[in-house]
PDB file of C-alpha atoms in Angstrom:
ATOM      1  CA  UNK A   1      21.784  26.227 -16.267  1.00 43.00           C
ATOM      2  CA  UNK A   2      23.405  24.094 -13.410  1.00 39.00           C
ATOM      3  CA  UNK A   3      26.457  21.862 -14.277  1.00 40.00           C
ATOM      4  CA  UNK A   4      24.320  18.737 -14.011  1.00 41.00           C
ATOM      5  CA  UNK A   5      21.826  20.191 -16.371  1.00 41.00           C
ATOM      6  CA  UNK A   6      24.349  21.065 -18.903  1.00 38.00           C
ATOM      7  CA  UNK A   7      25.779  17.550 -18.722  1.00 37.00           C
ATOM      8  CA  UNK A   8      22.436  16.081 -19.269  1.00 36.00           C
ATOM      9  CA  UNK A   9      21.754  18.315 -22.291  1.00 34.00           C
ATOM     10  CA  UNK A  10      25.245  17.482 -23.780  1.00 37.00           C
ATOM     11  CA  UNK A  11      24.741  13.817 -23.378  1.00 37.00           C
ATOM     12  CA  UNK A  12      21.330  14.053 -24.919  1.00 39.00           C
ATOM     13  CA  UNK A  13      22.946  15.594 -27.996  1.00 39.00           C
ATOM     14  CA  UNK A  14      25.397  12.916 -28.319  1.00 40.00           C
ATOM     15  CA  UNK A  15      28.436  15.180 -26.895  1.00 37.00           C
ATOM     16  CA  UNK A  16      30.691  14.026 -24.244  1.00 38.00           C
ATOM     17  CA  UNK A  17      29.719  15.262 -20.747  1.00 38.00           C
ATOM     18  CA  UNK A  18      31.947  18.052 -19.300  1.00 33.00           C
ATOM     19  CA  UNK A  19      34.867  16.880 -17.162  1.00 36.00           C
ATOM     20  CA  UNK A  20      34.402  18.315 -13.729  1.00 34.00           C
ATOM     21  CA  UNK A  21      37.265  18.773 -11.332  1.00 37.00           C
ATOM     22  CA  UNK A  22      37.011  20.067  -7.893  1.00 34.00           C
ATOM     23  CA  UNK A  23      40.185  21.614  -6.320  1.00 36.00           C
ATOM     24  CA  UNK A  24      40.411  23.354  -2.797  1.00 34.00           C
ATOM     25  CA  UNK A  25      43.432  25.162  -1.774  1.00 37.00           C
ATOM     26  CA  UNK A  26      44.239  26.407   1.666  1.00 36.00           C
ATOM     27  CA  UNK A  27      43.694  30.089   2.412  1.00 36.00           C
ATOM     28  CA  UNK A  28      46.816  32.214   3.144  1.00 38.00           C
ATOM     29  CA  UNK A  29      46.290  35.308   5.375  1.00 38.00           C
ATOM     30  CA  UNK A  30      48.067  38.611   5.869  1.00 38.00           C
ATOM     31  CA  UNK A  31      47.618  42.083   4.531  1.00 37.00           C
ATOM     32  CA  UNK A  32      48.550  41.963   0.935  1.00 40.00           C
ATOM     33  CA  UNK A  33      48.522  38.239   0.888  1.00 42.00           C
ATOM     34  CA  UNK A  34      46.370  35.895  -1.321  1.00 42.00           C
ATOM     35  CA  UNK A  35      44.325  32.856  -0.755  1.00 43.00           C
ATOM     36  CA  UNK A  36      43.597  29.864  -2.480  1.00 45.00           C
ATOM     37  CA  UNK A  37      39.926  29.104  -3.755  1.00 59.00           C
ATOM     38  CA  UNK A  38      38.331  26.143  -5.414  1.00 56.00           C
ATOM     39  CA  UNK A  39      36.883  26.009  -8.820  1.00 56.00           C
ATOM     40  CA  UNK A  40      35.077  23.426 -10.794  1.00 51.00           C
ATOM     41  CA  UNK A  41      33.432  23.106 -14.099  1.00 51.00           C
ATOM     42  CA  UNK A  42      34.284  22.470 -17.872  1.00 53.00           C
ATOM     43  CA  UNK A  43      35.365  25.072 -20.324  1.00 53.00           C
ATOM     44  CA  UNK A  44      34.718  23.982 -23.924  1.00 57.00           C
ATOM     45  CA  UNK A  45      37.723  24.396 -26.042  1.00 56.00           C
ATOM     46  CA  UNK A  46      38.861  23.487 -29.516  1.00 53.00           C
ATOM     47  CA  UNK A  47      40.296  20.205 -28.314  1.00 55.00           C
ATOM     48  CA  UNK A  48      37.278  19.142 -26.099  1.00 65.00           C
ATOM     49  CA  UNK A  49      36.439  19.587 -22.276  1.00 76.00           C
ATOM     50  CA  UNK A  50      39.120  21.168 -20.428  1.00 73.00           C
ATOM     51  CA  UNK A  51      39.969  20.692 -16.548  1.00 89.00           C
ATOM     52  CA  UNK A  52      39.175  23.754 -14.604  1.00 96.00           C
ATOM     53  CA  UNK A  53      41.487  23.451 -11.436  1.00 96.00           C
ATOM     54  CA  UNK A  54      40.973  26.989 -10.112  1.00 98.00           C
ATOM     55  CA  UNK A  55      38.365  29.754 -10.534  1.00 98.00           C
ATOM     56  CA  UNK A  56      37.405  32.754  -8.376  1.00 98.00           C
ATOM     57  CA  UNK A  57      34.865  35.548  -8.847  1.00 98.00           C
ATOM     58  CA  UNK A  58      36.972  38.477  -7.339  1.00 98.00           C
ATOM     59  CA  UNK A  59      34.786  40.650  -5.219  1.00 96.00           C
ATOM     60  CA  UNK A  60      31.801  38.593  -5.688  1.00 96.00           C
ATOM     61  CA  UNK A  61      29.866  35.397  -4.851  1.00 96.00           C
ATOM     62  CA  UNK A  62      30.073  32.014  -6.339  1.00 97.00           C
ATOM     63  CA  UNK A  63      28.789  31.825  -9.969  1.00 96.00           C
ATOM     64  CA  UNK A  64      28.650  29.677 -13.013  1.00 96.00           C
ATOM     65  CA  UNK A  65      30.028  31.462 -15.920  1.00 95.00           C
ATOM     66  CA  UNK A  66      30.368  30.968 -19.716  1.00 94.00           C
ATOM     67  CA  UNK A  67      31.562  27.544 -20.906  1.00 93.00           C
ATOM     68  CA  UNK A  68      30.378  26.151 -17.418  1.00 93.00           C
ATOM     69  CA  UNK A  69      33.141  27.455 -15.504  1.00 95.00           C
ATOM     70  CA  UNK A  70      32.255  27.488 -11.803  1.00 95.00           C
ATOM     71  CA  UNK A  71      33.657  30.546 -10.099  1.00 98.00           C
ATOM     72  CA  UNK A  72      34.208  30.192  -6.349  1.00 98.00           C
ATOM     73  CA  UNK A  73      33.223  32.992  -3.931  1.00 98.00           C
ATOM     74  CA  UNK A  74      36.224  35.437  -3.288  1.00 98.00           C
ATOM     75  CA  UNK A  75      38.312  33.895  -0.469  1.00 97.00           C
ATOM     76  CA  UNK A  76      39.848  37.280   0.275  1.00 97.00           C
ATOM     77  CA  UNK A  77      36.274  38.757   1.347  1.00 95.00           C
ATOM     78  CA  UNK A  78      36.754  40.680   4.572  1.00 94.00           C
ATOM     79  CA  UNK A  79      40.338  39.949   4.660  1.00 95.00           C
ATOM     80  CA  UNK A  80      42.412  41.772   1.946  1.00 96.00           C
ATOM     81  CA  UNK A  81      41.441  44.846  -0.246  1.00 97.00           C
ATOM     82  CA  UNK A  82      38.233  46.055  -1.184  1.00 97.00           C
ATOM     83  CA  UNK A  83      35.275  44.310  -2.853  1.00 97.00           C
ATOM     84  CA  UNK A  84      33.469  46.556  -5.408  1.00 97.00           C
ATOM     85  CA  UNK A  85      30.411  46.192  -7.437  1.00 95.00           C
ATOM     86  CA  UNK A  86      30.854  49.486  -9.146  1.00 95.00           C
ATOM     87  CA  UNK A  87      30.508  48.007 -12.398  1.00 94.00           C
ATOM     88  CA  UNK A  88      26.614  47.245 -11.835  1.00 94.00           C
ATOM     89  CA  UNK A  89      26.037  50.840 -12.553  1.00 94.00           C
ATOM     90  CA  UNK A  90      26.941  50.227 -16.115  1.00 92.00           C
ATOM     91  CA  UNK A  91      24.093  48.930 -18.434  1.00 86.00           C
ATOM     92  CA  UNK A  92      26.258  46.239 -19.778  1.00 88.00           C
ATOM     93  CA  UNK A  93      29.741  44.987 -20.370  1.00 94.00           C
ATOM     94  CA  UNK A  94      30.506  44.704 -24.025  1.00 95.00           C
ATOM     95  CA  UNK A  95      32.488  42.077 -25.557  1.00 95.00           C
ATOM     96  CA  UNK A  96      31.508  39.581 -22.830  1.00 95.00           C
ATOM     97  CA  UNK A  97      29.573  36.460 -23.236  1.00 94.00           C
ATOM     98  CA  UNK A  98      26.065  36.884 -21.386  1.00 95.00           C
ATOM     99  CA  UNK A  99      26.980  34.403 -18.610  1.00 95.00           C
ATOM    100  CA  UNK A 100      30.297  36.231 -17.842  1.00 96.00           C
ATOM    101  CA  UNK A 101      29.081  39.779 -17.865  1.00 96.00           C
ATOM    102  CA  UNK A 102      28.406  39.861 -13.976  1.00 96.00           C
ATOM    103  CA  UNK A 103      31.971  38.588 -13.447  1.00 97.00           C
ATOM    104  CA  UNK A 104      33.284  41.766 -15.148  1.00 97.00           C
ATOM    105  CA  UNK A 105      30.996  43.939 -12.918  1.00 96.00           C
ATOM    106  CA  UNK A 106      32.566  42.948  -9.634  1.00 96.00           C
ATOM    107  CA  UNK A 107      36.045  43.397  -8.541  1.00 98.00           C
ATOM    108  CA  UNK A 108      38.683  43.496  -5.991  1.00 98.00           C
ATOM    109  CA  UNK A 109      41.283  46.196  -5.603  1.00 97.00           C
ATOM    110  CA  UNK A 110      43.826  47.029  -3.117  1.00 97.00           C
ATOM    111  CA  UNK A 111      45.925  49.913  -2.094  1.00 96.00           C
ATOM    112  CA  UNK A 112      48.983  47.565  -1.857  1.00 97.00           C
ATOM    113  CA  UNK A 113      50.208  44.472  -3.666  1.00 97.00           C
ATOM    114  CA  UNK A 114      47.798  41.465  -3.284  1.00 98.00           C
ATOM    115  CA  UNK A 115      47.109  38.102  -4.843  1.00 98.00           C
ATOM    116  CA  UNK A 116      45.776  34.581  -4.932  1.00 98.00           C
ATOM    117  CA  UNK A 117      47.467  31.105  -4.638  1.00 98.00           C
ATOM    118  CA  UNK A 118      46.767  28.614  -7.331  1.00 98.00           C
ATOM    119  CA  UNK A 119      47.235  24.912  -6.623  1.00 96.00           C
ATOM    120  CA  UNK A 120      50.192  23.337  -8.570  1.00 95.00           C
ATOM    121  CA  UNK A 121      50.072  19.706  -7.138  1.00 90.00           C
ATOM    122  CA  UNK A 122      50.127  18.123 -10.571  1.00 95.00           C
ATOM    123  CA  UNK A 123      52.673  18.388 -13.492  1.00 97.00           C
ATOM    124  CA  UNK A 124      51.252  19.615 -16.852  1.00 96.00           C
ATOM    125  CA  UNK A 125      50.483  22.416 -18.989  1.00 96.00           C
ATOM    126  CA  UNK A 126      48.145  25.123 -17.699  1.00 97.00           C
ATOM    127  CA  UNK A 127      46.647  28.327 -18.908  1.00 98.00           C
ATOM    128  CA  UNK A 128      45.741  31.227 -16.433  1.00 98.00           C
ATOM    129  CA  UNK A 129      42.946  33.489 -17.626  1.00 98.00           C
ATOM    130  CA  UNK A 130      42.814  36.807 -16.109  1.00 98.00           C
ATOM    131  CA  UNK A 131      39.574  38.907 -16.560  1.00 98.00           C
ATOM    132  CA  UNK A 132      39.454  42.667 -16.311  1.00 98.00           C
ATOM    133  CA  UNK A 133      37.006  45.455 -17.164  1.00 97.00           C
ATOM    134  CA  UNK A 134      37.568  49.355 -16.570  1.00 97.00           C
ATOM    135  CA  UNK A 135      34.258  50.432 -14.975  1.00 96.00           C
ATOM    136  CA  UNK A 136      35.339  53.529 -13.189  1.00 95.00           C
ATOM    137  CA  UNK A 137      38.016  55.598 -15.167  1.00 96.00           C
ATOM    138  CA  UNK A 138      37.136  57.142 -18.424  1.00 94.00           C
ATOM    139  CA  UNK A 139      40.672  58.032 -19.706  1.00 96.00           C
ATOM    140  CA  UNK A 140      43.982  56.334 -20.224  1.00 96.00           C
ATOM    141  CA  UNK A 141      46.916  56.387 -17.660  1.00 96.00           C
ATOM    142  CA  UNK A 142      44.617  56.567 -14.668  1.00 96.00           C
ATOM    143  CA  UNK A 143      45.194  52.820 -13.642  1.00 97.00           C
ATOM    144  CA  UNK A 144      48.489  51.099 -14.374  1.00 97.00           C
ATOM    145  CA  UNK A 145      49.924  48.000 -12.615  1.00 97.00           C
ATOM    146  CA  UNK A 146      51.833  44.752 -13.408  1.00 98.00           C
ATOM    147  CA  UNK A 147      50.795  41.027 -12.876  1.00 98.00           C
ATOM    148  CA  UNK A 148      53.394  38.665 -11.540  1.00 98.00           C
ATOM    149  CA  UNK A 149      53.377  35.005 -11.284  1.00 98.00           C
ATOM    150  CA  UNK A 150      55.358  32.896  -8.581  1.00 97.00           C
ATOM    151  CA  UNK A 151      57.184  36.037  -7.580  1.00 95.00           C
ATOM    152  CA  UNK A 152      59.582  35.863 -10.557  1.00 95.00           C
ATOM    153  CA  UNK A 153      57.664  36.032 -13.850  1.00 97.00           C
ATOM    154  CA  UNK A 154      56.021  39.529 -14.943  1.00 97.00           C
ATOM    155  CA  UNK A 155      53.400  37.951 -17.071  1.00 98.00           C
ATOM    156  CA  UNK A 156      51.504  41.358 -17.789  1.00 97.00           C
ATOM    157  CA  UNK A 157      53.525  44.514 -17.554  1.00 97.00           C
ATOM    158  CA  UNK A 158      51.881  48.097 -17.482  1.00 97.00           C
ATOM    159  CA  UNK A 159      48.426  47.003 -17.765  1.00 97.00           C
ATOM    160  CA  UNK A 160      46.252  49.892 -18.543  1.00 97.00           C
ATOM    161  CA  UNK A 161      42.691  48.526 -19.067  1.00 97.00           C
ATOM    162  CA  UNK A 162      41.214  51.719 -20.516  1.00 97.00           C
ATOM    163  CA  UNK A 163      43.859  52.230 -23.110  1.00 97.00           C
ATOM    164  CA  UNK A 164      43.686  48.454 -24.145  1.00 96.00           C
ATOM    165  CA  UNK A 165      39.867  48.305 -24.817  1.00 97.00           C
ATOM    166  CA  UNK A 166      38.246  51.549 -23.301  1.00 96.00           C
ATOM    167  CA  UNK A 167      35.445  51.739 -20.641  1.00 96.00           C
ATOM    168  CA  UNK A 168      32.866  49.052 -19.771  1.00 96.00           C
ATOM    169  CA  UNK A 169      34.683  46.524 -22.142  1.00 97.00           C
ATOM    170  CA  UNK A 170      35.733  43.032 -21.241  1.00 97.00           C
ATOM    171  CA  UNK A 171      39.643  42.282 -21.475  1.00 98.00           C
ATOM    172  CA  UNK A 172      41.198  39.064 -20.849  1.00 98.00           C
ATOM    173  CA  UNK A 173      44.881  38.156 -20.324  1.00 98.00           C
ATOM    174  CA  UNK A 174      46.149  34.619 -21.079  1.00 98.00           C
ATOM    175  CA  UNK A 175      49.144  33.181 -19.527  1.00 98.00           C
ATOM    176  CA  UNK A 176      50.562  29.930 -20.526  1.00 98.00           C
ATOM    177  CA  UNK A 177      52.836  27.882 -18.191  1.00 98.00           C
ATOM    178  CA  UNK A 178      53.950  24.496 -17.366  1.00 97.00           C
ATOM    179  CA  UNK A 179      54.519  22.647 -13.910  1.00 97.00           C
ATOM    180  CA  UNK A 180      57.345  20.107 -14.129  1.00 97.00           C
ATOM    181  CA  UNK A 181      59.092  18.386 -11.063  1.00 95.00           C
ATOM    182  CA  UNK A 182      58.399  21.140  -8.468  1.00 95.00           C
ATOM    183  CA  UNK A 183      59.274  23.862 -10.963  1.00 96.00           C
ATOM    184  CA  UNK A 184      57.350  26.457 -12.749  1.00 97.00           C
ATOM    185  CA  UNK A 185      58.131  27.215 -16.507  1.00 97.00           C
ATOM    186  CA  UNK A 186      56.826  30.344 -18.105  1.00 96.00           C
ATOM    187  CA  UNK A 187      58.233  32.447 -21.032  1.00 92.00           C
ATOM    188  CA  UNK A 188      61.245  30.208 -21.207  1.00 91.00           C
ATOM    189  CA  UNK A 189      62.029  30.984 -17.455  1.00 95.00           C
ATOM    190  CA  UNK A 190      61.680  28.709 -14.353  1.00 96.00           C
ATOM    191  CA  UNK A 191      61.261  29.168 -10.797  1.00 97.00           C
ATOM    192  CA  UNK A 192      60.719  26.884  -7.760  1.00 97.00           C
ATOM    193  CA  UNK A 193      57.187  26.047  -6.691  1.00 96.00           C
ATOM    194  CA  UNK A 194      56.805  26.486  -2.867  1.00 94.00           C
ATOM    195  CA  UNK A 195      54.365  24.363  -0.825  1.00 94.00           C
ATOM    196  CA  UNK A 196      52.544  23.216  -3.822  1.00 95.00           C
ATOM    197  CA  UNK A 197      51.168  26.491  -4.868  1.00 97.00           C
ATOM    198  CA  UNK A 198      51.738  29.209  -7.481  1.00 97.00           C
ATOM    199  CA  UNK A 199      51.071  32.806  -6.460  1.00 98.00           C
ATOM    200  CA  UNK A 200      49.579  35.288  -8.813  1.00 98.00           C
ATOM    201  CA  UNK A 201      50.036  38.926  -7.740  1.00 98.00           C
ATOM    202  CA  UNK A 202      48.728  42.276  -8.824  1.00 98.00           C
ATOM    203  CA  UNK A 203      51.465  44.759  -8.274  1.00 98.00           C
ATOM    204  CA  UNK A 204      50.798  48.157  -6.805  1.00 96.00           C
ATOM    205  CA  UNK A 205      52.180  50.774  -9.240  1.00 91.00           C
ATOM    206  CA  UNK A 206      52.494  54.400  -9.717  1.00 89.00           C
ATOM    207  CA  UNK A 207      48.835  54.973 -11.097  1.00 93.00           C
ATOM    208  CA  UNK A 208      45.928  54.079  -8.726  1.00 95.00           C
ATOM    209  CA  UNK A 209      45.462  50.485  -7.309  1.00 97.00           C
ATOM    210  CA  UNK A 210      45.798  47.076  -8.925  1.00 98.00           C
ATOM    211  CA  UNK A 211      42.627  45.166  -9.397  1.00 98.00           C
ATOM    212  CA  UNK A 212      41.134  41.861 -10.932  1.00 98.00           C
ATOM    213  CA  UNK A 213      37.512  40.986 -11.787  1.00 98.00           C
ATOM    214  CA  UNK A 214      37.907  37.267 -12.131  1.00 98.00           C
ATOM    215  CA  UNK A 215      40.335  34.429 -12.831  1.00 98.00           C
ATOM    216  CA  UNK A 216      40.475  30.830 -13.408  1.00 98.00           C
ATOM    217  CA  UNK A 217      43.182  28.197 -14.539  1.00 98.00           C
ATOM    218  CA  UNK A 218      42.552  25.437 -16.819  1.00 97.00           C
ATOM    219  CA  UNK A 219      44.843  22.292 -17.602  1.00 96.00           C
ATOM    220  CA  UNK A 220      45.675  22.344 -21.377  1.00 95.00           C
ATOM    221  CA  UNK A 221      47.210  24.606 -24.163  1.00 94.00           C
ATOM    222  CA  UNK A 222      46.542  28.258 -24.918  1.00 95.00           C
ATOM    223  CA  UNK A 223      44.899  27.231 -28.190  1.00 93.00           C
ATOM    224  CA  UNK A 224      42.189  25.067 -26.358  1.00 91.00           C
ATOM    225  CA  UNK A 225      41.061  27.968 -24.119  1.00 96.00           C
ATOM    226  CA  UNK A 226      38.039  30.074 -25.222  1.00 94.00           C
ATOM    227  CA  UNK A 227      38.778  33.461 -26.153  1.00 95.00           C
ATOM    228  CA  UNK A 228      36.917  36.816 -26.288  1.00 96.00           C
ATOM    229  CA  UNK A 229      35.659  37.974 -29.705  1.00 94.00           C
ATOM    230  CA  UNK A 230      37.995  40.626 -31.324  1.00 92.00           C
ATOM    231  CA  UNK A 231      37.429  44.330 -30.782  1.00 90.00           C
ATOM    232  CA  UNK A 232      35.474  45.994 -33.485  1.00 84.00           C
ATOM    233  CA  UNK A 233      37.848  48.049 -35.944  1.00 84.00           C
ATOM    234  CA  UNK A 234      38.040  51.786 -35.364  1.00 74.00           C
ATOM    235  CA  UNK A 235      36.552  53.988 -37.786  1.00 69.00           C
ATOM    236  CA  UNK A 236      38.866  55.665 -40.470  1.00 63.00           C
ATOM    237  CA  UNK A 237      38.943  59.413 -39.420  1.00 56.00           C
ATOM    238  CA  UNK A 238      39.195  60.543 -43.170  1.00 61.00           C
ATOM    239  CA  UNK A 239      36.398  58.529 -44.221  1.00 56.00           C
ATOM    240  CA  UNK A 240      34.184  59.960 -41.481  1.00 52.00           C
ATOM    241  CA  UNK A 241      34.992  63.460 -42.620  1.00 56.00           C
ATOM    242  CA  UNK A 242      34.352  62.760 -46.334  1.00 53.00           C
ATOM    243  CA  UNK A 243      31.029  60.897 -45.699  1.00 53.00           C
ATOM    244  CA  UNK A 244      28.958  63.787 -44.764  1.00 51.00           C
ATOM    245  CA  UNK A 245      30.200  65.842 -48.084  1.00 49.00           C
ATOM    246  CA  UNK A 246      29.155  62.668 -50.054  1.00 48.00           C
ATOM    247  CA  UNK A 247      25.657  62.543 -48.502  1.00 47.00           C
ATOM    248  CA  UNK A 248      24.955  66.244 -48.946  1.00 42.00           C
ATOM    249  CA  UNK A 249      25.967  65.966 -52.678  1.00 44.00           C
ATOM    250  CA  UNK A 250      23.699  62.960 -53.322  1.00 45.00           C
ATOM    251  CA  UNK A 251      20.741  64.550 -51.410  1.00 44.00           C
ATOM    252  CA  UNK A 252      20.907  68.190 -52.607  1.00 44.00           C
ATOM    253  CA  UNK A 253      18.541  69.187 -55.302  1.00 47.00           C
ATOM    254  CA  UNK A 254      18.447  72.435 -57.184  1.00 45.00           C
ATOM    255  CA  UNK A 255      15.317  74.618 -56.593  1.00 43.00           C
ATOM    256  CA  UNK A 256      14.041  77.498 -58.879  1.00 45.00           C
ATOM    257  CA  UNK A 257      15.511  78.556 -62.263  1.00 48.00           C
ATOM    258  CA  UNK A 258      19.235  78.001 -62.796  1.00 49.00           C
ATOM    259  CA  UNK A 259      21.386  81.087 -62.222  1.00 48.00           C
ATOM    260  CA  UNK A 260      24.301  82.063 -64.090  1.00 52.00           C
ATOM    261  CA  UNK A 261      27.579  81.630 -62.455  1.00 49.00           C
ATOM    262  CA  UNK A 262      29.062  85.080 -61.769  1.00 47.00           C
ATOM    263  CA  UNK A 263      32.616  83.755 -62.146  1.00 46.00           C
ATOM    264  CA  UNK A 264      31.850  82.536 -65.628  1.00 49.00           C
ATOM    265  CA  UNK A 265      30.828  85.891 -67.111  1.00 49.00           C
ATOM    266  CA  UNK A 266      32.164  87.140 -70.342  1.00 51.00           C
ATOM    267  CA  UNK A 267      35.103  89.482 -69.864  1.00 53.00           C
ATOM    268  CA  UNK A 268      33.477  92.047 -72.397  1.00 54.00           C
ATOM    269  CA  UNK A 269      30.999  92.905 -69.631  1.00 55.00           C
ATOM    270  CA  UNK A 270      33.829  93.909 -67.461  1.00 54.00           C
ATOM    271  CA  UNK A 271      35.526  96.021 -70.104  1.00 64.00           C
ATOM    272  CA  UNK A 272      32.221  97.947 -71.143  1.00 62.00           C
ATOM    273  CA  UNK A 273      32.430 100.812 -68.733  1.00 63.00           C
ATOM    274  CA  UNK A 274      36.088 101.310 -70.054  1.00 60.00           C
ATOM    275  CA  UNK A 275      34.929 101.508 -73.657  1.00 65.00           C
ATOM    276  CA  UNK A 276      32.230 104.068 -72.675  1.00 71.00           C
ATOM    277  CA  UNK A 277      34.639 106.326 -70.913  1.00 67.00           C
ATOM    278  CA  UNK A 278      36.933 106.292 -73.911  1.00 71.00           C
ATOM    279  CA  UNK A 279      34.168 107.104 -76.233  1.00 70.00           C
ATOM    280  CA  UNK A 280      33.087 110.058 -74.239  1.00 69.00           C
ATOM    281  CA  UNK A 281      36.637 111.382 -73.837  1.00 66.00           C
ATOM    282  CA  UNK A 282      37.629 111.300 -77.631  1.00 70.00           C
ATOM    283  CA  UNK A 283      35.117 114.009 -78.711  1.00 65.00           C
ATOM    284  CA  UNK A 284      36.010 116.172 -75.798  1.00 64.00           C
ATOM    285  CA  UNK A 285      39.621 115.994 -76.876  1.00 63.00           C
ATOM    286  CA  UNK A 286      38.691 116.806 -80.326  1.00 63.00           C
ATOM    287  CA  UNK A 287      37.037 120.113 -79.214  1.00 60.00           C
ATOM    288  CA  UNK A 288      40.108 121.120 -77.133  1.00 64.00           C
ATOM    289  CA  UNK A 289      42.182 120.658 -80.148  1.00 61.00           C
ATOM    290  CA  UNK A 290      40.028 123.068 -82.329  1.00 62.00           C
ATOM    291  CA  UNK A 291      40.319 125.684 -79.549  1.00 56.00           C
TER     292      UNK A 291
END
């Protein structure tokens, strides 16, 4: 459904229309460099509509995702890194809302560090949402990288997507930061904002290449941002081992007459041959004595 249609439906139901903000940032070129992109749309959080100031479908085209977030076409297309739709080979991306599943099926990766420039013209509190899904590797420790904000803040360290959630599963990282008087505040650290932009970078590490599926920034608090549902709990290995035995004991039915347990036989049956031998030997011994 388009943004206008969603607003009309919301208004018809007595809800406040979504706040739509459009923000376009200048592109920044160079190998391993990022670029700005515009994003518009409303993200429905616990505190009401949130302002989406930046949103990019990495490696893909413009798209409207869940909660009405409008993702722009990847500004790095044809300039930096590799755009891949390998994730479309998977039947589905689990844990993701239906409207967001295509976002997790496309990605941008690079054989070096790369990033995007986020507009930071206005003071306030913001949340950066980074969307990932491992669609290629089927084991941990194959792709590991860091995410750095504004060149000084490591907001995600040693990210191994497969180790976190497995293959073909959506995984989001949420980064809360604030902009005040030309400075960025994140995790009780601060850094200077240059040229009105904050750069988010995906750092080339020692395991394969860094990547990103999609990202967006909203103005607000972390608790207002929609979250992915929790992962289902892992089954208990002990329960899985005991369960088949329980099923067999319940479903098994005896067939034929009941047989005696050979291990519960009377001990006298075991001693019978001994008694017979002694009985035969006593007369023989008596005869020998008479001789």
